[in-house]
Tab-separated table of C-alpha atoms in Angstrom:
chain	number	residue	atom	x	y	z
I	119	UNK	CA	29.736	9.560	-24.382
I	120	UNK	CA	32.081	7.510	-22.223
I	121	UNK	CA	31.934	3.882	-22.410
I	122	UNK	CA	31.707	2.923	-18.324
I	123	UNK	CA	32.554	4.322	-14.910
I	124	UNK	CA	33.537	1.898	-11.924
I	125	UNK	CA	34.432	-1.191	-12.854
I	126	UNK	CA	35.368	-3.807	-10.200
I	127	UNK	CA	36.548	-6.813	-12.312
I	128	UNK	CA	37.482	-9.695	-10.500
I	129	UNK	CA	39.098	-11.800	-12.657
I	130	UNK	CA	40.434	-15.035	-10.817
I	131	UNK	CA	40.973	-13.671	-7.657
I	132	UNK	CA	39.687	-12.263	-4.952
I	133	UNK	CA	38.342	-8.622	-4.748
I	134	UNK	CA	36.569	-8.016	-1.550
I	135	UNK	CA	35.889	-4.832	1.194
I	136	UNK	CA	35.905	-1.923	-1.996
I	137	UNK	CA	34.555	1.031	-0.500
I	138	UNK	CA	33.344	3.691	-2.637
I	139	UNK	CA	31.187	6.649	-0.814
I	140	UNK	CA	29.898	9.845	-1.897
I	141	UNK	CA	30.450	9.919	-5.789
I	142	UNK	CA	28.516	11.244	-8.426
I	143	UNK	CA	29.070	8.774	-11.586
I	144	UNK	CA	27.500	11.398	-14.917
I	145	UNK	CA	26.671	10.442	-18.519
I	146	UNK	CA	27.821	6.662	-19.330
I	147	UNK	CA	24.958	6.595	-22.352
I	148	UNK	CA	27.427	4.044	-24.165
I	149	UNK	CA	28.314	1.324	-21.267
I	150	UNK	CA	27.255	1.155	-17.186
I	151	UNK	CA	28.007	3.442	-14.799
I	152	UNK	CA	29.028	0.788	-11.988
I	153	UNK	CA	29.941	-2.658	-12.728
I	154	UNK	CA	30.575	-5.566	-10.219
I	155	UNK	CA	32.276	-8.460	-12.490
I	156	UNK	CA	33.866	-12.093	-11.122
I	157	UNK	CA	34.679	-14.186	-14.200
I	158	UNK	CA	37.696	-16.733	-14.234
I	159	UNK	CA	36.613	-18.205	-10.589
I	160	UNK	CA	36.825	-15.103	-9.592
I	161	UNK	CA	34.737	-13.145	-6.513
I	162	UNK	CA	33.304	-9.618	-5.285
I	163	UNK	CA	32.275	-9.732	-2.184
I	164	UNK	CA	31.699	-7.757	1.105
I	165	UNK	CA	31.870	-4.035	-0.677
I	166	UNK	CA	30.540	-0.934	0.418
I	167	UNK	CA	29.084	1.636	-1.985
I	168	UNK	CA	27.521	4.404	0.057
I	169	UNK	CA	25.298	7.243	-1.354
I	170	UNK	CA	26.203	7.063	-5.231
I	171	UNK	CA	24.408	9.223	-7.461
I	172	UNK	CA	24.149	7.826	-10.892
I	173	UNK	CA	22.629	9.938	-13.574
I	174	UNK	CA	22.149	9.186	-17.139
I	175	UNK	CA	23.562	6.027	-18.652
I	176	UNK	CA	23.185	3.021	-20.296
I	177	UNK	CA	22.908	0.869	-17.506
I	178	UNK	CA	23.364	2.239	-13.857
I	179	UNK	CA	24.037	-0.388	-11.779
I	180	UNK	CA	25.026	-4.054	-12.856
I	181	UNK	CA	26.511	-7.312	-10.849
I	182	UNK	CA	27.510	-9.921	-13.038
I	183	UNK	CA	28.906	-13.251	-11.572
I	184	UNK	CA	30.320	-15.406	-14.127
I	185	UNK	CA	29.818	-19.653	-14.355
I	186	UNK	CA	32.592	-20.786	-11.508
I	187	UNK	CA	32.447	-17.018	-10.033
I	188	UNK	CA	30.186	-15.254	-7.514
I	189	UNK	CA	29.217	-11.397	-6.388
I	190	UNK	CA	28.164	-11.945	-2.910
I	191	UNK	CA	27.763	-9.583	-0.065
I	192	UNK	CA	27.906	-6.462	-1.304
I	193	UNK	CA	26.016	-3.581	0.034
I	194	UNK	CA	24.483	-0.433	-1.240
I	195	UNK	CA	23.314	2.237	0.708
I	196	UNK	CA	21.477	5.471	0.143
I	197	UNK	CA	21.849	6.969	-3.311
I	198	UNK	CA	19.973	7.706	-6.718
I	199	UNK	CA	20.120	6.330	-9.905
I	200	UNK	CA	18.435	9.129	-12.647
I	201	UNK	CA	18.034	10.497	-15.280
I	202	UNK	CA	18.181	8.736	-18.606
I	203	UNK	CA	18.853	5.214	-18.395
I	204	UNK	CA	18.675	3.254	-21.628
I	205	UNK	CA	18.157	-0.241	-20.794
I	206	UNK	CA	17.983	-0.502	-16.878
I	207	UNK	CA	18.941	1.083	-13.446
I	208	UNK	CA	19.991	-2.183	-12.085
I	209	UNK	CA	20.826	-5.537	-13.300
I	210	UNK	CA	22.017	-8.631	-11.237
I	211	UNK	CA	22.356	-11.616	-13.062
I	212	UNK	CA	24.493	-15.542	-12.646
I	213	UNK	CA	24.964	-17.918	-14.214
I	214	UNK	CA	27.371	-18.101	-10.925
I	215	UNK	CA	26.103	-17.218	-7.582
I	216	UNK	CA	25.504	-13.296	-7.506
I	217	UNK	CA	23.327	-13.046	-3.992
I	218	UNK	CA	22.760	-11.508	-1.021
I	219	UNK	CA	23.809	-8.185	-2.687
I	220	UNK	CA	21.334	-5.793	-0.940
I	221	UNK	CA	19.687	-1.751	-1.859
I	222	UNK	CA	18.994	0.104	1.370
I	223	UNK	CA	16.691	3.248	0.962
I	224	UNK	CA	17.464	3.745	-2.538
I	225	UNK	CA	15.732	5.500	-5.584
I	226	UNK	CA	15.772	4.437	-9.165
I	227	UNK	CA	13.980	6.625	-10.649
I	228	UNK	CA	14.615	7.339	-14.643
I	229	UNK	CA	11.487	7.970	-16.396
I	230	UNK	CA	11.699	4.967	-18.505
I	231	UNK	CA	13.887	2.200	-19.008
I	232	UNK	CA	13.751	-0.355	-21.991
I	233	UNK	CA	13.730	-3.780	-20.134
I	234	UNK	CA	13.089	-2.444	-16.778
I	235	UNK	CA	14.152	-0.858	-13.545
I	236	UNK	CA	15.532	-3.513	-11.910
I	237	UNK	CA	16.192	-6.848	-13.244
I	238	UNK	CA	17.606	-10.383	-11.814
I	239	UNK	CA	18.482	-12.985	-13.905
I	240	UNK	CA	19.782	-16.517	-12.679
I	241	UNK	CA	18.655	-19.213	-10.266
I	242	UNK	CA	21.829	-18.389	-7.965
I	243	UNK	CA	21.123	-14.798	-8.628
I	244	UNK	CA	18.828	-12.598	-5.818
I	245	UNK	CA	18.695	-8.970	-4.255
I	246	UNK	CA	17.540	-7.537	-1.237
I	247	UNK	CA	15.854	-3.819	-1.509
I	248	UNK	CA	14.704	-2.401	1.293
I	249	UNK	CA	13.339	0.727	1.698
I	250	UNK	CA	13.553	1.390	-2.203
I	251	UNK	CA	11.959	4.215	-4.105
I	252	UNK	CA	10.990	2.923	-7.395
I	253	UNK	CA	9.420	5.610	-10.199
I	254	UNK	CA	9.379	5.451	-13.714
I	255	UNK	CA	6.896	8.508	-14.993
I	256	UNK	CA	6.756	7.580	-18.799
I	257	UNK	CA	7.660	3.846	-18.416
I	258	UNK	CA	6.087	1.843	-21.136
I	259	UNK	CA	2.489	-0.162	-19.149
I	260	UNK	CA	3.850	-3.105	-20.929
I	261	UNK	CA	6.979	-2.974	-19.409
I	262	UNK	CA	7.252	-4.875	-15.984
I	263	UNK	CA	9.222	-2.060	-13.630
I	264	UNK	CA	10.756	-5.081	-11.836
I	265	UNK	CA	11.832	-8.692	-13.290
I	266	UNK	CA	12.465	-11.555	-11.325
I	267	UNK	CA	13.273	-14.278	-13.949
I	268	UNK	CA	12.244	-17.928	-13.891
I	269	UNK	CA	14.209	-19.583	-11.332
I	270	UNK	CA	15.415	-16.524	-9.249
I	271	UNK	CA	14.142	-16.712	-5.828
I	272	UNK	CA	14.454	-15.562	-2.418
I	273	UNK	CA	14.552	-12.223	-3.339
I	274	UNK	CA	13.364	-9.304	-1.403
I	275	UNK	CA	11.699	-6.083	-2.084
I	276	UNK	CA	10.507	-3.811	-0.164
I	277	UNK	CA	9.290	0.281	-0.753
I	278	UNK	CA	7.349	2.062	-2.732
I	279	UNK	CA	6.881	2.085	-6.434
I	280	UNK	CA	5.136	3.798	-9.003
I	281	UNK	CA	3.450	3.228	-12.932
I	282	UNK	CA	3.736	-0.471	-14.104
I	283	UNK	CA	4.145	-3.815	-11.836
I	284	UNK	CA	6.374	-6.601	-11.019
I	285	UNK	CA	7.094	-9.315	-12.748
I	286	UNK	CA	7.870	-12.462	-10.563
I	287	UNK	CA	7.003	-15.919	-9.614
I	288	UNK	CA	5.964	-14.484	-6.177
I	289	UNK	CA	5.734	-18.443	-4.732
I	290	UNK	CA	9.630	-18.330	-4.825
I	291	UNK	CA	9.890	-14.624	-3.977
I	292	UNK	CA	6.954	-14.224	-1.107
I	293	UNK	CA	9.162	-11.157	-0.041
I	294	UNK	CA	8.410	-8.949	-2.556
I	295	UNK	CA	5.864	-6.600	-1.204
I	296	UNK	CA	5.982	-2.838	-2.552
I	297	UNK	CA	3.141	-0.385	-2.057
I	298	UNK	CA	1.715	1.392	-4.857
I	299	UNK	CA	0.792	4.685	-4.419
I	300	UNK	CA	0.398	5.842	-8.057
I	301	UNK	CA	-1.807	4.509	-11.255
């Protein structure tokens, strides 16, 4: 069980216009398959991750922008995050600015997750998902598939998704509008 997959770590400088494309990222049960780091007044910005298939790991997807640091700009498109994931498909949390990172037409899909699908912590910290595919078959009911914490806002989300809810203060996040189409 390997320990991590991509890690972009910008660590006082500067790391901006990564392109990754095409890439299958398998069994990370102990760390996260893709990582997006700025500590150090460090940044990651303006990358482009294009149809990444991430199946079974700890975490799938996670942005972290350090105090003094930002992940800004960086786009996702297409791609699957499945399988098992132990904690959640995607994370995006501050305490520095980590926004405007944005999900096009994109499933996360594991069955369960233990603190959620997708999760945004920070009030400098938002997402934008459009077109998303969100499906967790055996997710705990108690268990919000999406949370937006206190002081997040501006985030959008759009799609479809499936067992469980959202968890939000939808008057600072009037842009999150899935459909349900399962109980």
């Amino acid at each position: 069980k390997a320990a991590g997959g991509i890690l972009v770590d910008a660590d006082g400088r500067l790391v901006e216009s990564v392109v990754v494309r095409d890439v299958l990222i398998y069994h990370f049960m102990n760390g996260t398959s893709v990582t997006l780091r700025a500590r150090n007044k460090g940044g990651v910005a303006y990358g482009s991750f294009n149809d990444l298939r991430v199946r079974h790991a700890k975490v799938g997807i996670h942005l972290l922008a350090e105090d003094g640091s930002f992940v800004n700009h960086n786009n996702f498109h297409g791609g699957v995050i499945s399988g098992r994931m132990v904690e959640s498909g995607l994370i995006a949390e501050g305490p520095g600015p980590c926004n405007s990172n944005t999900f096009n037409n994109m499933a996360i899909e594991p069955p369960n997750t233990r603190d959620g699908h997708v999760i945004v912590r920070g009030s400098k910290t938002n997402v934008r998902m459009v077109g998303v595919r969100l499906e967790g078959t055996k997710q705990d009911p108690l268990i919000p598939m999406v949370s937006i914490a206190d002081g997040s806002y501006n985030n959008v989300l759009e799609g479809m998704i499936g067992h469980t809810f959202v968890s939000a203060d939808f008057n600072l996040n009037p842009d999150v509008t899935f459909l349900t189409y399962k109980g």
